[in-house]
Coordinates of C-alpha atoms and ligand atoms in Angstrom, one line a residue:
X162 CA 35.0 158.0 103.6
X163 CA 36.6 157.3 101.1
X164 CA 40.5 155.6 100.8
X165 CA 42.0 158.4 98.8
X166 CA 40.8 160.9 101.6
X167 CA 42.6 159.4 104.0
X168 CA 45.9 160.1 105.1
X169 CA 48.1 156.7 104.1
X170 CA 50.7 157.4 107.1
X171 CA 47.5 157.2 109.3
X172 CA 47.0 153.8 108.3
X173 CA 50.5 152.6 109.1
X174 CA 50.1 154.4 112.8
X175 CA 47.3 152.7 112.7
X176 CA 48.4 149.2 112.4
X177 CA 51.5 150.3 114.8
X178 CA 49.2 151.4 117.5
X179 CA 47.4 148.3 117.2
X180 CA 50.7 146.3 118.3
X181 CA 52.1 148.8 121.0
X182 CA 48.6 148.7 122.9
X183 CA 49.6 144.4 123.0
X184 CA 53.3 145.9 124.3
X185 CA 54.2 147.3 127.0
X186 CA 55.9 150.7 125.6
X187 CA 55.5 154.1 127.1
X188 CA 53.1 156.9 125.0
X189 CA 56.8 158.9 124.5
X190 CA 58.2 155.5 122.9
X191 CA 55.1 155.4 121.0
X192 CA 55.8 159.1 119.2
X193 CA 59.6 158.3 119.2
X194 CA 58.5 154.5 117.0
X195 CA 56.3 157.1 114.6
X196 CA 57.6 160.3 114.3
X197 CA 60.2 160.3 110.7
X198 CA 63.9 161.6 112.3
X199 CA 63.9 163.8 108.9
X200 CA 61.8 164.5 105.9
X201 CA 63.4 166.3 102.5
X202 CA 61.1 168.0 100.2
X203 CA 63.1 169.7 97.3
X204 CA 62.5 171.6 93.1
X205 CA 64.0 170.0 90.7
X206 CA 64.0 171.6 87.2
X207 CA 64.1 169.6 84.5
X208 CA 64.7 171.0 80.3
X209 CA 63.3 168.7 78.4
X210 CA 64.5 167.4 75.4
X211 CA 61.7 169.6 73.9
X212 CA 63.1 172.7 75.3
X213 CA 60.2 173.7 77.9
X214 CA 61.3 174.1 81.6
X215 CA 58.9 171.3 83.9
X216 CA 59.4 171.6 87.9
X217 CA 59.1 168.3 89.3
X218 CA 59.8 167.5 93.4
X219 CA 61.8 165.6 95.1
X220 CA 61.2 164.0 98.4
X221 CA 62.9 162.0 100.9
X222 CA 62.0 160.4 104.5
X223 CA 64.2 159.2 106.9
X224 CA 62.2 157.4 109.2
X225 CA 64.5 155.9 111.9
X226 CA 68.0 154.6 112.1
X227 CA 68.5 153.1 115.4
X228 CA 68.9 149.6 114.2
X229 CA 71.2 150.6 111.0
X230 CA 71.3 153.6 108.2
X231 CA 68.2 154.7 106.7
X232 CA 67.1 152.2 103.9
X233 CA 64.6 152.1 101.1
X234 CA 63.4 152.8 97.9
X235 CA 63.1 155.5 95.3
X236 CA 59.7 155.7 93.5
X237 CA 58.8 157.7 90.6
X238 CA 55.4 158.6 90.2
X239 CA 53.0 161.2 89.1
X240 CA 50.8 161.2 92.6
X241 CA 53.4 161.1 95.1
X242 CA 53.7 163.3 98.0
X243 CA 55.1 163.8 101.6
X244 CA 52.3 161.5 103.2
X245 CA 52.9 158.6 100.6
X246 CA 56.8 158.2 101.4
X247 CA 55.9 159.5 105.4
X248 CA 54.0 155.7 105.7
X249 CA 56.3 153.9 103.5
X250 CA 59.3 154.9 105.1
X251 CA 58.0 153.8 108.6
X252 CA 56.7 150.7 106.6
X253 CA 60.4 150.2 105.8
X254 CA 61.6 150.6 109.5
X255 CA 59.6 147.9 110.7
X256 CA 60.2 145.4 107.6
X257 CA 63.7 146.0 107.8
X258 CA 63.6 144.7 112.0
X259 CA 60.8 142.3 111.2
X260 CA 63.5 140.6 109.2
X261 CA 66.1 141.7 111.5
X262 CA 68.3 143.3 108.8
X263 CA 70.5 145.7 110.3
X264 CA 68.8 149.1 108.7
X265 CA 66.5 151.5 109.4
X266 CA 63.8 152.9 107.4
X267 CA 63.3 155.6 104.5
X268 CA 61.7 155.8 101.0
X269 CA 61.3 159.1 98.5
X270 CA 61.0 159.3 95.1
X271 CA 59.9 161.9 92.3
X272 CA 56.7 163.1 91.0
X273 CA 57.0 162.3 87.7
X274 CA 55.7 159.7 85.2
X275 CA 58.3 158.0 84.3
X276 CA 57.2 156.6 81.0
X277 CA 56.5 159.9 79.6
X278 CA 60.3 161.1 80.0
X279 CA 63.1 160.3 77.8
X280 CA 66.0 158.1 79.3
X281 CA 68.6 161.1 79.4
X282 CA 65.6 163.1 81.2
X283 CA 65.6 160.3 83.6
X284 CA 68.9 160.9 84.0
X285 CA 69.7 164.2 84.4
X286 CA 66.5 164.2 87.4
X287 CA 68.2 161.5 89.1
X288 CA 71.5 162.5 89.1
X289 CA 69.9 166.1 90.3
X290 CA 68.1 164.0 92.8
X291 CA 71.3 162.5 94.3
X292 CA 73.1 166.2 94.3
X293 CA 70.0 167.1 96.2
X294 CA 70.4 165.0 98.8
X295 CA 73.9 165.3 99.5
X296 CA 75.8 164.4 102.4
X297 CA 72.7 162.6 103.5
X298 CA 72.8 159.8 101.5
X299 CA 75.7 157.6 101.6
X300 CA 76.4 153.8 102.7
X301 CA 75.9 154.1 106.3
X302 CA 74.0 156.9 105.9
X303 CA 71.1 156.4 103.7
X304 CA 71.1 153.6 101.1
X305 CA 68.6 154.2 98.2
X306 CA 67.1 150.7 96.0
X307 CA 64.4 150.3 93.2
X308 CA 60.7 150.7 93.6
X309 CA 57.4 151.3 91.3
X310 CA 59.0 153.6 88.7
X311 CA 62.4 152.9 89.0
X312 CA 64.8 149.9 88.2
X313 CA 68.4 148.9 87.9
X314 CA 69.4 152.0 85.5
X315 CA 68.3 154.5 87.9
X316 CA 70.5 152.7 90.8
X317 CA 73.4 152.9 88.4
X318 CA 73.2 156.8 88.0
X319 CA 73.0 157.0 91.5
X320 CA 76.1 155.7 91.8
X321 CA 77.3 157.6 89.2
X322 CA 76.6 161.0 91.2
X323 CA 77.6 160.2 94.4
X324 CA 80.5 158.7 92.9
X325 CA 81.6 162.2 91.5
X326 CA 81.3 164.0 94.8
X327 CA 82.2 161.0 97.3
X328 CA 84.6 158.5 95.6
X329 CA 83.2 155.1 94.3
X330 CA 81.2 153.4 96.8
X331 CA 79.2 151.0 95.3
X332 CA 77.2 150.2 98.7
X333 CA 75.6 153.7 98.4
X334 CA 72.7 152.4 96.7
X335 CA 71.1 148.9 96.1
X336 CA 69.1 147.2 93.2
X337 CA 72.2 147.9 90.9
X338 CA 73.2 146.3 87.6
X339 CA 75.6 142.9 88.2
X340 CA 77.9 144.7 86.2
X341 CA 78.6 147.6 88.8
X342 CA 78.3 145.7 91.9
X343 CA 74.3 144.1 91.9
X344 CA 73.7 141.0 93.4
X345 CA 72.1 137.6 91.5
X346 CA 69.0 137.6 92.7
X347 CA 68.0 140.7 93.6
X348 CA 66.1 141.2 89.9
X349 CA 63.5 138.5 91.4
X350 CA 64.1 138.9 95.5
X351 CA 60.7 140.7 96.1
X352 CA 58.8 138.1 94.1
X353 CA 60.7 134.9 95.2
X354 CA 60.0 136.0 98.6
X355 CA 56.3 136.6 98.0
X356 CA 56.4 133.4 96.2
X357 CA 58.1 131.7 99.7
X358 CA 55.2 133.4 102.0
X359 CA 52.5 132.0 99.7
X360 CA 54.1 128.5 99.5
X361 CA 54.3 128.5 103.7
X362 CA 51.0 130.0 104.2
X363 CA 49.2 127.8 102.1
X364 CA 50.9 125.0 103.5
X365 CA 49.7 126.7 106.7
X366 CA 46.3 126.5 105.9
X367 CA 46.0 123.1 103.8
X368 CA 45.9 124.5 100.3
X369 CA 47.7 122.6 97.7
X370 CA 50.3 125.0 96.1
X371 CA 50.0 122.5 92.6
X372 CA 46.4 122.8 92.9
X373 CA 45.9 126.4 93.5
X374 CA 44.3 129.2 92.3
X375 CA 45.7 132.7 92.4
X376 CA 44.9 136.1 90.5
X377 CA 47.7 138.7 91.1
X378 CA 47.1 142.6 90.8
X379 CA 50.2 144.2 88.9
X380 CA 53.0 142.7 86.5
X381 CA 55.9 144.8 87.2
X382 CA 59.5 143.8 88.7
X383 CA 57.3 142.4 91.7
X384 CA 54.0 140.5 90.2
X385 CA 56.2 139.0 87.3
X386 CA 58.7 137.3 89.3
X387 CA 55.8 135.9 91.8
X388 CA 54.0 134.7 89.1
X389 CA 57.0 132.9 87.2
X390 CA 57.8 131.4 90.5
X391 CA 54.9 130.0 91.7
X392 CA 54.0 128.7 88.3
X393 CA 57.4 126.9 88.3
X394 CA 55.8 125.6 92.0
X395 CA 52.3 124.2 89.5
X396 CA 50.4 127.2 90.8
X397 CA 47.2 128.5 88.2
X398 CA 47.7 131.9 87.9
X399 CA 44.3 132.6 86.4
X400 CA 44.3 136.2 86.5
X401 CA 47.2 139.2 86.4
X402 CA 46.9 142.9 85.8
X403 CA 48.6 145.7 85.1
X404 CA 47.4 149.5 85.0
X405 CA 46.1 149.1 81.6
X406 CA 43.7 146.2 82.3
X407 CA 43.6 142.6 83.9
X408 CA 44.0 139.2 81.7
X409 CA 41.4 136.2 83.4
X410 CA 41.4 132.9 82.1
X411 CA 39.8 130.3 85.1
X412 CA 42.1 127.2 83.3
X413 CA 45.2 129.2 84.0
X414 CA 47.6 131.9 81.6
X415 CA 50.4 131.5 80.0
X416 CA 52.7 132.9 82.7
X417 CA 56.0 132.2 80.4
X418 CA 54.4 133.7 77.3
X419 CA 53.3 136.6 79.7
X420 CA 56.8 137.1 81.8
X421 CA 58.8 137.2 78.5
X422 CA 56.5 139.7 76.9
X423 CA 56.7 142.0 79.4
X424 CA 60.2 141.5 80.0
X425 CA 61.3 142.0 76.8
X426 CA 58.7 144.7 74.9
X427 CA 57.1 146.1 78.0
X428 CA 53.5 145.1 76.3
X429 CA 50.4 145.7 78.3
X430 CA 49.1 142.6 79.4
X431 CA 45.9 142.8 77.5
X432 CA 48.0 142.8 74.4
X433 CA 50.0 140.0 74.9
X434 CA 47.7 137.9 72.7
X435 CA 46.8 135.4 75.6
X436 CA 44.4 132.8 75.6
X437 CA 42.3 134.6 78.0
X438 CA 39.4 137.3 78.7
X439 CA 40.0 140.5 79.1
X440 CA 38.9 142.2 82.4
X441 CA 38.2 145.7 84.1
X442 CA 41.5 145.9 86.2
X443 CA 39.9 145.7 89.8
X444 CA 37.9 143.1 89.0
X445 CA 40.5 140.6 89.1
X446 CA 40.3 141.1 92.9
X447 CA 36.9 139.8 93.6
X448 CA 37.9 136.3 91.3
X449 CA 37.1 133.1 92.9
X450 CA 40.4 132.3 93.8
X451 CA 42.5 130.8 96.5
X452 CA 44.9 132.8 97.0
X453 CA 45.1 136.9 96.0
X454 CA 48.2 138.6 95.6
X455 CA 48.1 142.6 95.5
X456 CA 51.6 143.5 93.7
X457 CA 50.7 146.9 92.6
X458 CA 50.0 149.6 94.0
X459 CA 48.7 150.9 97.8
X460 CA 44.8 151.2 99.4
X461 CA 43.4 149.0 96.6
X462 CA 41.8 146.6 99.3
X463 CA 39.8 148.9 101.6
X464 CA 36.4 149.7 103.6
X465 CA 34.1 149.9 100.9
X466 CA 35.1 146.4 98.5
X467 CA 36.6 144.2 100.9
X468 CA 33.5 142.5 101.5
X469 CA 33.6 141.5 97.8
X470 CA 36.7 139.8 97.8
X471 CA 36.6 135.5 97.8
X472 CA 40.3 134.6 98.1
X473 CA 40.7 133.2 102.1
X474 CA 44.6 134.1 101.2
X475 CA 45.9 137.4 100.9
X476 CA 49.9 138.0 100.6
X477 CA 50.8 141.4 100.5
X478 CA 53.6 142.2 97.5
X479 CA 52.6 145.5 97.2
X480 CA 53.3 147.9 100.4
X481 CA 50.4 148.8 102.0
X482 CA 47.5 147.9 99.8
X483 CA 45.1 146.7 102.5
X484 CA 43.8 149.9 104.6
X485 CA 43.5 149.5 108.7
X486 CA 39.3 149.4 108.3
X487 CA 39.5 146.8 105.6
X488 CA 42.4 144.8 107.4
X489 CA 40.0 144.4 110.7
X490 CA 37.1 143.7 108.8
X491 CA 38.6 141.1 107.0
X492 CA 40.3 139.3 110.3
X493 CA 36.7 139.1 111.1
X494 CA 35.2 137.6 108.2
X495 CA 38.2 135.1 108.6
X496 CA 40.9 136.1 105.6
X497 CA 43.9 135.1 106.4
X498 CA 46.4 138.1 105.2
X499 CA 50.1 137.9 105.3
X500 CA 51.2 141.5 105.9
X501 CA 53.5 143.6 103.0
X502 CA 56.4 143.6 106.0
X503 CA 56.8 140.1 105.6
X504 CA 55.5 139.2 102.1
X505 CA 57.8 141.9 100.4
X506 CA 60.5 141.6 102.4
X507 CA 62.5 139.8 100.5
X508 CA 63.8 142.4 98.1
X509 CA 65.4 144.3 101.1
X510 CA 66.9 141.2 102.5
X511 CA 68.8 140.5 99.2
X512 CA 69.8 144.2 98.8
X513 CA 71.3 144.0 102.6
X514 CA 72.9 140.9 100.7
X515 CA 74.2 143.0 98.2
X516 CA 75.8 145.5 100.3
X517 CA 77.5 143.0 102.3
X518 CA 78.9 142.2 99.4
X519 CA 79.7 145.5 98.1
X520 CA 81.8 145.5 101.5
X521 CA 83.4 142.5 100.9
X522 CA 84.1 143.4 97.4
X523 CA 82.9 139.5 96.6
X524 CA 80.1 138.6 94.8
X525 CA 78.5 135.2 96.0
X526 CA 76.8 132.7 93.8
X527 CA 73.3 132.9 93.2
X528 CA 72.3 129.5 95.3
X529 CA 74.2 131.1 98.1
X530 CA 71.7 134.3 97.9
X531 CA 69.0 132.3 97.4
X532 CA 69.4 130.0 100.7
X533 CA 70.3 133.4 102.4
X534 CA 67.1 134.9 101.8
X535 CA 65.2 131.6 102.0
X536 CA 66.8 131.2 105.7
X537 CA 66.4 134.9 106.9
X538 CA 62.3 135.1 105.7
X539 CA 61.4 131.6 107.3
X540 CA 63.2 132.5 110.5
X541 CA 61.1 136.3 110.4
X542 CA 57.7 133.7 109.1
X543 CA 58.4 131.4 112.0
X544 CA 58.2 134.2 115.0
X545 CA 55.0 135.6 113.6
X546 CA 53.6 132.7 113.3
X547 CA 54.5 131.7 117.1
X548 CA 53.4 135.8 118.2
X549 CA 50.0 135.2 116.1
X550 CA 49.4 132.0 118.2
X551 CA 50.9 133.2 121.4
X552 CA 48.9 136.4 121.3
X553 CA 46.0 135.0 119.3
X554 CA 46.4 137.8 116.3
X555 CA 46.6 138.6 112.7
X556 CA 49.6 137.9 111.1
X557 CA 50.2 141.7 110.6
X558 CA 49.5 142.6 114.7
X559 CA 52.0 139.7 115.1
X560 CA 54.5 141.4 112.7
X561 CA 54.1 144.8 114.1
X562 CA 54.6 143.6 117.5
X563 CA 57.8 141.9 116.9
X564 CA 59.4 145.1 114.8
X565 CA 58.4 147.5 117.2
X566 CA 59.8 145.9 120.0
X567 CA 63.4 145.5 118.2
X568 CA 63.1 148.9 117.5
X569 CA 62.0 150.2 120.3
X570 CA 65.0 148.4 122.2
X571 CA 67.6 149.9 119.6
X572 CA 66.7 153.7 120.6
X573 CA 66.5 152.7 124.4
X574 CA 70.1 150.9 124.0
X575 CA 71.5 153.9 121.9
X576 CA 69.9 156.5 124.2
X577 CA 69.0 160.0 123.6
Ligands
NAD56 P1 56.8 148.4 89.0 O1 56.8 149.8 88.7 O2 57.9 147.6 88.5 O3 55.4 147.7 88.6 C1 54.2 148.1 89.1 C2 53.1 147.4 88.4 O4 51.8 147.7 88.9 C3 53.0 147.6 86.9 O5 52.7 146.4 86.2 C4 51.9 148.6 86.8 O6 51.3 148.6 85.5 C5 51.0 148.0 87.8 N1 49.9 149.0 88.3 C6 50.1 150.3 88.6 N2 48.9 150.8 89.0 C7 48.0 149.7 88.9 C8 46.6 149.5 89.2 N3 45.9 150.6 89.6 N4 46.1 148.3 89.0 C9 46.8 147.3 88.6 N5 48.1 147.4 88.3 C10 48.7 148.6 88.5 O7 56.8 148.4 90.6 P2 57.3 147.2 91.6 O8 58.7 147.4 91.9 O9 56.8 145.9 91.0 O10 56.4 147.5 92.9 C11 55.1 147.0 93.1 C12 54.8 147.1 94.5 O11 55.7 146.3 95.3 C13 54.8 148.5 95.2 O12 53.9 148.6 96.2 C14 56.2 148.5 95.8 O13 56.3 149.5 96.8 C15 56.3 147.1 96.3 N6 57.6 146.7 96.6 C16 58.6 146.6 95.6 C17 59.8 146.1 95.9 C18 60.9 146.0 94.8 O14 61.9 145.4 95.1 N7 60.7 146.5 93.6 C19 60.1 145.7 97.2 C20 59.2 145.7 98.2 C21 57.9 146.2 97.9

């Protein structure tokens, strides 16, 4: 069958399952680990600035909050629906107690295209999205961050809204601007983290960093900061991609050239004006390369062309890009995969960063954020690697294994 057809929550459960069969967890703790505590579906009108009426709808799944509020982030995209933010808000409860940050799990979004609205239409549907939601969102209720789609701005008129109705809390929502509250760092968390997991798991498995090869799928607030940072490490990042195309150039790009052009003019990256060839978009992920990082979007590694990818490495920036067929048949064929959970987990560790210091009403230095998020994702790399050896599995078994067991305890300890 093919990907699309199948449900993407199903391939969370999927990987869940796998782990609570190695645990020993009753079939009632099993529906309780799965099953979202609440799931929003609502209109929102929008008149455009060309004064026709367009519905768009907004969702939002709360997953679980027994460890912590409900925490995650806000996409806006044109083929969204319930299933999509069903699996990445249970995605989100078990990064969030992989990395042992005291939240649960949630993600929602809009299904729009962002880049065909106007900034003040981006506005008025997130403030509308915010007035929406209510009472339910709210610092130690249900704390909102960026995600494909969304950035920084969109966090700030968050704030704005709930500010209106609630009083200024600036921990209602991570990912802001420094200037009302952001953190250093979080800009770049997801990728420095991504760029941490590579670095470990490559020294893991006896690649040289300096020497390596790796193509990267997607060149947004993710991809871009992975690749700046593991080219400042002497990594060859011979191929990148966006959704308009993929760059390829086997003596390495021009990451700097690349990072500030789409920093600063959004550019496709076929029209940077690289030194490099220009390449159908998915096939930068069969490239002979060492390591391959999907930073995009989800399902793009699955039954039908994972036999056709050469990297031995996979680290999961993107949330779920690898589907449960394609992640078994590639633990056979001996591809090593470090799991979205632990690979992206750096951008919520830095916005639990944020909010602490939101709370404090203190922001820190950026080396103090840094060695913060450095400490808390080798301490969450360190027991998977131990539960991979001690149970002799994947990485992602291994990850799911140690999440659902913290969360698991957290609804036993709070009772029902
Ligand atoms: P973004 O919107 O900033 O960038 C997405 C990038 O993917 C863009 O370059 C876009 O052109 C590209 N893209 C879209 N479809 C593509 C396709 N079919 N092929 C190749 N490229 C494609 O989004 P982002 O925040 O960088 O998020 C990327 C992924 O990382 C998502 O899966 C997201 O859930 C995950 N993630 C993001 C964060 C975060 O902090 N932003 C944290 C954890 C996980």
């Amino acid at each position: 069958m093919h990907p699309e057809r199948h449900s993407l929550a199903r391939e969370v459960q999927a990987f869940v399952e796998r782990a609570a069969d190695l645990l020993d967890i009753s079939d009632q703790m099993r529906d309780l680990l799965r099953s979202p505590y609440r799931e929003l579906q609502f209109e929102l009108p929008l008149r455009g600035n060309n004064g026709h009426l367009r519905e768009f709808r907004g969702f939002r799944v709360q997953h679980n909050q027994s460890r912590g509020p409900f925490k995650g982030g806000l996409r806006y995209h044109r083929d969204v629906n319930l299933d999509h933010f069903r699996a990445l808000a249970e995605t989100m409860t078990m990064k969030c107690a992989l990395v042992d940050v005291p939240f649960g799990g949630a993600k929602g979004g809009i299904n729009c295209d962002p880049s065909t609205l106007a900034a003040n239409e981006r506005e008025v549907l997130t403030k509308r999205f915010v007035e929406r939601m209510g009472p339910l969102l709210g610092p130690g209720r249900d704390i909102p961050a960026p995600d494909m789609g969304t950035s920084s701005q969109e966090m700030a008129w968050i704030l704005d809204a709930y500010t209106e109705d609630y009083g200024y809390q600036p921990a209602v929502v991570t990912g802001k601007p420094l200037q009302l509250g952001g953190s250093p760092g979080r800009a770049s968390a997801t990728g420095r983290g991504a760029m941490l997991l590579t670095a470990w798991v490559a020294e893991e498995h006896g690649i040289d960093l300096s020497q390596a090869s790796i193509a990267i799928q997607g060149f947004g607030k993710v991809g871009r900061h992975a690749a700046r940072l593991l080219a400042e490490r002497g990594a060859s990042i011979v191929a990148v991609s966006d959704s308009s195309g993929a760059v390829y150039n086997p003596a390495g790009l021009d990451v700097k050239k690349l990072f500030e052009a789409k920093e600063n003019n959004r550019t496709r990256v076929a029209d940077c004006g690289l030194d490099a060839e220009i390449i159908d978009g998915e096939e930068l992920l069969y490239r002979d390369v060492d390591i391959l990082i999907p930073a995009a979007i989800e399902r793009v590694i699955h039954g039908d062309n994972c036999r056709r990818i050469r990297a031995k490495v996979i680290v999961e920036a993107a949330n779920l890009p690898t589907t449960s067929d394609a992640d078994l048949a590639l633990e056979k064929a001996g591809t090593t995969v470090v799991p979205d959970i632990l690979a992206n987990a750096g951008g919520v560790v830095v916005s639990y960063l944020e909010y602490v210091q939101n709370h404090q009403r203190y922001r820190w230095e950026e080396s103090r954020i840094h060695d913060e998020l450095e400490r808390k994702l080798a301490a969450a790399w360190q027991d998977v690697r131990g539960r991979a050896t001690s149970d002799d599995v994947s990485y992602r078994t291994a990850a799911y294994e140690i999440a659902c067991q913290r969360v698991a305890e957290a609804i036993e300890l709070r009772g029902f």
